[in-house]
Short mmCIF file of C-alpha atoms in Angstrom, two decimals:
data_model
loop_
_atom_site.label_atom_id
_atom_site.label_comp_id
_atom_site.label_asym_id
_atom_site.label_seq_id
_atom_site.Cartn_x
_atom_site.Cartn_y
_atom_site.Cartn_z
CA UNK A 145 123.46 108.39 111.10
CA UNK A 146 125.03 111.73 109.57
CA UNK A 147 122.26 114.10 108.55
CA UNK A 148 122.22 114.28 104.36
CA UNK A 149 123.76 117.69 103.01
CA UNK A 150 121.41 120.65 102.89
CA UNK A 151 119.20 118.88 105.67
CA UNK A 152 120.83 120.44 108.65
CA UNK A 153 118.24 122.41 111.19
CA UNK A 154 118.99 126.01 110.81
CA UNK A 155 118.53 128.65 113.60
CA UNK A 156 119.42 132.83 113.37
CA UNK A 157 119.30 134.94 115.70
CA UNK A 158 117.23 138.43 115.18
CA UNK A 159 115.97 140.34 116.23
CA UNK A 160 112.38 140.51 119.21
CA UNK A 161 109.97 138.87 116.57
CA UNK A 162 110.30 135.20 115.71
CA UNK A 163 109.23 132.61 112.56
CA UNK A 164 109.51 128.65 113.22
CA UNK A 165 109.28 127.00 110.54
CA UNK A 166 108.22 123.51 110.08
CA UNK A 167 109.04 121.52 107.64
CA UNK A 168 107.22 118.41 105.76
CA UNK A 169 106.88 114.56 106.15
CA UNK A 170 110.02 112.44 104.92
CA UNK A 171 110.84 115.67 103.65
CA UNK A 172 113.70 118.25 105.73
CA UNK A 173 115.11 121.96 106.51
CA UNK A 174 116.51 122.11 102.61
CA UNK A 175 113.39 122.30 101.70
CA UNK A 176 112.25 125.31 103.98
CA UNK A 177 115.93 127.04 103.90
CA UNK A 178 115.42 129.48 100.89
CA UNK A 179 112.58 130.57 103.00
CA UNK A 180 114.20 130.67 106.35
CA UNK A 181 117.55 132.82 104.44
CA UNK A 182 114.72 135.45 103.40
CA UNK A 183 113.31 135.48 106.61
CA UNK A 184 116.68 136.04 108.10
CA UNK A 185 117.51 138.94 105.84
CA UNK A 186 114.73 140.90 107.23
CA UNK A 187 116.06 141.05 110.83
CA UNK A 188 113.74 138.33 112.18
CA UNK A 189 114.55 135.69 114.25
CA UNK A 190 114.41 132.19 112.60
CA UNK A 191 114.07 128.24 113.81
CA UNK A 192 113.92 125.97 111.57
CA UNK A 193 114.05 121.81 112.86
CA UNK A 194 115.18 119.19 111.63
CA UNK A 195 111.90 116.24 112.80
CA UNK A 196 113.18 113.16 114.47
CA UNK A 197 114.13 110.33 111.67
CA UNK A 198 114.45 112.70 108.74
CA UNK A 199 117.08 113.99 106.80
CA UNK A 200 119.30 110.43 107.40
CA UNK A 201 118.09 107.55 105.68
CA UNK A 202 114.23 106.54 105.71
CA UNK A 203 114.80 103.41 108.13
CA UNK A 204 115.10 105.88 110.89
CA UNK A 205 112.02 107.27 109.98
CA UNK A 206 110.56 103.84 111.00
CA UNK A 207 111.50 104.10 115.02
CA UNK A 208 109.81 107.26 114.69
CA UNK A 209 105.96 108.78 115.21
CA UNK A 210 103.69 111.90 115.08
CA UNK A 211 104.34 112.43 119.13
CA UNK A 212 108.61 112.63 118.47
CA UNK A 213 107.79 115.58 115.38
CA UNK A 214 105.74 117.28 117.00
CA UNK A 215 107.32 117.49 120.02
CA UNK A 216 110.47 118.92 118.27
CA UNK A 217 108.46 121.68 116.77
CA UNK A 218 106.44 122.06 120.37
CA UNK A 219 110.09 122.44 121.56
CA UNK A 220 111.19 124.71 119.27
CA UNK A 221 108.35 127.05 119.78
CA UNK A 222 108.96 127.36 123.29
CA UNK A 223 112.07 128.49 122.94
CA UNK A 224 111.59 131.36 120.47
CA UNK A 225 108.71 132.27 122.72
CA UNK A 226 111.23 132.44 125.75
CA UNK A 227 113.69 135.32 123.52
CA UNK A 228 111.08 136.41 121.31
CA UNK A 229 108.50 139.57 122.13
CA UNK A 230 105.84 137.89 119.21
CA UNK A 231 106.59 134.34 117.31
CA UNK A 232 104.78 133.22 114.21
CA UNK A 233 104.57 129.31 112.85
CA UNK A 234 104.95 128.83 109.14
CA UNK A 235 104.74 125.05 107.59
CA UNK A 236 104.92 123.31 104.60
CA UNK A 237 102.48 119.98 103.67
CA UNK A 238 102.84 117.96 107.39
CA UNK A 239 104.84 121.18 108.30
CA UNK A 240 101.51 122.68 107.94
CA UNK A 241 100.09 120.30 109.98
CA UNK A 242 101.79 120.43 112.70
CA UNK A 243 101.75 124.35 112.85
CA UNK A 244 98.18 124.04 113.12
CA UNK A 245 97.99 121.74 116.39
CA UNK A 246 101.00 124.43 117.80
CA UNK A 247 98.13 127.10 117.41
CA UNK A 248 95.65 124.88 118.49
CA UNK A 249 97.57 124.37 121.74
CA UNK A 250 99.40 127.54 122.19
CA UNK A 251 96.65 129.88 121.71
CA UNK A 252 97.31 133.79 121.53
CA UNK A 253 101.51 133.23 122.25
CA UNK A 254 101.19 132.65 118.79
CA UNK A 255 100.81 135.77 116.66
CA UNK A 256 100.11 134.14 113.31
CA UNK A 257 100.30 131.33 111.12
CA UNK A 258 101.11 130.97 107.48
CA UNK A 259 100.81 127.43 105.61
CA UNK A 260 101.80 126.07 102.30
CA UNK A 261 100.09 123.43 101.02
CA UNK A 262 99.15 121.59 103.97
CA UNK A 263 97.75 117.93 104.39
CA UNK A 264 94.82 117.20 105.80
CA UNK A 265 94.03 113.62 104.84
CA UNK A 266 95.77 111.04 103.49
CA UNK A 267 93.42 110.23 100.20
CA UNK A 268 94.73 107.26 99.48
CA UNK A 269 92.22 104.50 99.64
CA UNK A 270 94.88 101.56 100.72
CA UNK A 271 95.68 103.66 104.08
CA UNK A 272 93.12 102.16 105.72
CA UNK A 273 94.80 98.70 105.85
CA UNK A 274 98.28 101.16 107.19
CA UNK A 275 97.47 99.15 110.78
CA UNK A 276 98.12 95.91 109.13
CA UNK A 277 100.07 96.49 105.74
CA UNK A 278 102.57 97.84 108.00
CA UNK A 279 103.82 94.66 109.76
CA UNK A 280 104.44 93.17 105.96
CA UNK A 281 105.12 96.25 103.76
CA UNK A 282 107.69 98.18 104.86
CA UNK A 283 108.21 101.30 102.91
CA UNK A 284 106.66 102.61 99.43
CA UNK A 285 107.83 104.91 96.81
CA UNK A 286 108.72 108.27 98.11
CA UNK A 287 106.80 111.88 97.89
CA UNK A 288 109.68 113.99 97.16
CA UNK A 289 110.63 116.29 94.87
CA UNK A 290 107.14 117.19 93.34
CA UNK A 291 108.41 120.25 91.81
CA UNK A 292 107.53 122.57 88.64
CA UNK A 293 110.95 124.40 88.32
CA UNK A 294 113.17 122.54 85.78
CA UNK A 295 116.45 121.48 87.99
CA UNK A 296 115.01 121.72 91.72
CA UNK A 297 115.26 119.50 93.64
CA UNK A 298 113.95 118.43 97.49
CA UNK A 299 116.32 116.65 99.86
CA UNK A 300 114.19 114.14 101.02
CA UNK A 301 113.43 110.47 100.74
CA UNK A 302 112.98 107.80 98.14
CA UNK A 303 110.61 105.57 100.39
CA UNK A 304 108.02 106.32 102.76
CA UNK A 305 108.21 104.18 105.43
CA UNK A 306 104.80 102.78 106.12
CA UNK A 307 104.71 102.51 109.86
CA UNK A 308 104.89 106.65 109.82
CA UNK A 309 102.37 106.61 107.39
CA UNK A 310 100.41 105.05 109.98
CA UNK A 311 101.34 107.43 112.66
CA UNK A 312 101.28 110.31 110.31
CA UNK A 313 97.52 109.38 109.24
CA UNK A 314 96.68 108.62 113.20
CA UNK A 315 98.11 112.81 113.73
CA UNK A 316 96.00 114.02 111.15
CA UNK A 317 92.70 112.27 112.00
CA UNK A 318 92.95 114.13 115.79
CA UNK A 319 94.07 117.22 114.60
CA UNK A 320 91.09 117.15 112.47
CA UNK A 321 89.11 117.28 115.69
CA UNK A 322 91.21 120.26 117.27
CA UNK A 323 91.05 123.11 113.88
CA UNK A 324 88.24 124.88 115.54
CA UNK A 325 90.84 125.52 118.26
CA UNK A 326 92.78 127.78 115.64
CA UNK A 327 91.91 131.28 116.15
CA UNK A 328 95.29 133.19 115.04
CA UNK A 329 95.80 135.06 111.64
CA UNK A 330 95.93 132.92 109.01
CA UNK A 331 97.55 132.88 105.36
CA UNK A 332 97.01 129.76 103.30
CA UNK A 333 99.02 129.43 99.84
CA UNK A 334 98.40 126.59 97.69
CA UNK A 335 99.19 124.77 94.68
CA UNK A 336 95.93 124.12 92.54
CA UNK A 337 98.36 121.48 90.57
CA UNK A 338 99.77 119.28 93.53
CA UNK A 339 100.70 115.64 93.40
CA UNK A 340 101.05 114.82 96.88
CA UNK A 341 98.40 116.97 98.60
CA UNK A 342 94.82 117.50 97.43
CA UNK A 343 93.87 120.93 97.21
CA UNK A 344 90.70 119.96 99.03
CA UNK A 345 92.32 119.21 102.27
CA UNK A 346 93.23 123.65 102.10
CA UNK A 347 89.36 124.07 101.39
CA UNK A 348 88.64 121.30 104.66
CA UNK A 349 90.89 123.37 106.74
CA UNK A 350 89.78 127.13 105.85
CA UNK A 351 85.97 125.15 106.54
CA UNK A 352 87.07 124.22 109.93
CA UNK A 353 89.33 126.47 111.46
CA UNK A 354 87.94 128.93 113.76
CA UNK A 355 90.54 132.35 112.42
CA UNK A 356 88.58 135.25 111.38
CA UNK A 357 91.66 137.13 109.67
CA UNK A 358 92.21 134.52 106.77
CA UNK A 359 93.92 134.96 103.50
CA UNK A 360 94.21 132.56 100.79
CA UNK A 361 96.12 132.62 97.71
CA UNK A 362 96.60 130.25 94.49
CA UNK A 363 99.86 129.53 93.73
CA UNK A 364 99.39 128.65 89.94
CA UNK A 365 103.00 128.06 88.91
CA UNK A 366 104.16 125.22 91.35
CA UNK A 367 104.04 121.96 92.95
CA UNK A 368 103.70 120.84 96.07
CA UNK A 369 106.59 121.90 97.23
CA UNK A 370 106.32 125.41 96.34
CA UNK A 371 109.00 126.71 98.45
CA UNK A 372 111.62 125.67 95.95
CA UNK A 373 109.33 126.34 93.15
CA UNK A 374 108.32 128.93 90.88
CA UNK A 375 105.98 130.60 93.14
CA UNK A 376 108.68 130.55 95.86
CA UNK A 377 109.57 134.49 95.88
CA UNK A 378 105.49 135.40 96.55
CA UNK A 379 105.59 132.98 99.60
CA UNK A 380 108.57 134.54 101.22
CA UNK A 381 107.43 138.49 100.23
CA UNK A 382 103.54 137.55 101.04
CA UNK A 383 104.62 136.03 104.44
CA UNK A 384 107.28 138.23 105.11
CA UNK A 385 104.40 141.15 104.97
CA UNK A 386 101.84 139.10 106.80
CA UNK A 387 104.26 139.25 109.59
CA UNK A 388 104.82 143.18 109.32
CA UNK A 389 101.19 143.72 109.24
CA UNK A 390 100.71 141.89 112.69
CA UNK A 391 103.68 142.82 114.01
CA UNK A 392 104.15 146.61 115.33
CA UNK A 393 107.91 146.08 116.60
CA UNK A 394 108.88 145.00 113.29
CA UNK A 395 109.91 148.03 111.52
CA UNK A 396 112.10 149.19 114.12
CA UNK A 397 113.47 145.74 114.50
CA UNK A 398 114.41 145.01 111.03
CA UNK A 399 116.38 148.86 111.06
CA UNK A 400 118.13 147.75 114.03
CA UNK A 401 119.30 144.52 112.88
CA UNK A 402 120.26 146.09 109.34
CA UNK A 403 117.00 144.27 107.44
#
């Protein structure tokens, strides 16, 4: 299937310190690209991934599970790590998610980690019965597009398909398990007003993670997905200097590269 304008994986090539960036579930790259432009600008080096069965149609998403996205993001990661001198992992809502097992896993080789409004749990009361609903039901409406800023819009999909629902809730009950393996630096910006992720599940994670150097900021004029929302600009400029701060290369970087 052709990949849906704007949801094309981006890469750029910087300079020695490099940002993945992962983004959410059913969502795709448009929704991190703004982000992944500024991060550009600055000299760095930037991946951003399109997941297995997004940014087509949602039927894909279907053949699909938590192994095949985070494997694309485990890939990713390895290969910044193999050009870059220090790599950080930013993600939005599942994007989030899966940056924190790449921490988990990866250890120090990862230099920091900055989330946006990531998931925890999936709150819903009916996803228990995911295992069987699944085999009857096979999509329900979509998540997309829960934005503040009149005329913004997410390019993602219209249904979520319930068998990565499943998979999706399956990820996040083990990763649960594995946040006191996070150690790195950690920023945390979220949306007090969010219709697709409970603030709680940000409170759960700062609870359970085992990072020392943690910052967390309220990002009172946006959605959930705040990356094309009015709080948008303090995400880039607040990760953007969470990365300076952590990285000692990165001055003389971003003058060689013209950032």
């Amino acid at each position: 299937m052709p990949v849906l304008p704007g949801a094309e994986p981006f890469r750029h090539e910087g300079g020695k310190v490099g940002v993945l960036l992962c983004h959410g579930f059913t969502g795709s790259p448009q929704s991190m690209r703004p982000w992944a432009d500024h991060l550009a600008a600055q000299g760095l080096t930037v991946s951003l991934p399109l997941l297995p069965g997004h940014g087509t149609r949602w039927q894909d998403m279907q053949l699909t599970g938590w192994q095949d996205w985070y494997a694309e993001v485990d890939r990713a990661l390895r290969e910044l790590l193999d050009s870059c001198d220090q790599v950080f992992v930013f993600g939005l809502s599942m994007g989030g998610a899966l940056t924190l097992r790449l921490a988990a896993k990866h250890g120090d080789s990862i230099s920091g980690i900055v989330l946006v409004n990531p998931v925890n749990k999936i709150h819903d009361p009916l996803a228990v019965a995911l295992p069987v609903v699944k085999h009857f039901i096979r999509s329900t409406p979509g998540i997309a597009s829960d934005i503040a800023k009149p005329g913004a819009d997410e390019v993602g999909y219209d249904r979520v398909p319930t068998r990565a629902a499943h998979s999706l809730r399956k990820f996040l009950q083990m990763l649960d398990t594995e946040l006191p393996q996070v150690t790195q630096p950690l920023l945390l910006l979220h949306s007090p007003q969010d219709h697709v992720v409970r603030p709680t599940d940000s409170t759960r994670i700062l609870a359970r993670v085992s990072s020392t150097d943690v910052t967390e900021t309220l990002l009172e004029q946006s959605y959930h997905v705040a990356t094309l929302d009015h709080d948008a600009e303090k995400i880039f400029a607040d990760s953007y200097a969470f990365v300076g701060r952590l990285s000692e290369s990165l001055g003389r970087e971003g003058a060689a590269s013209g950032g």
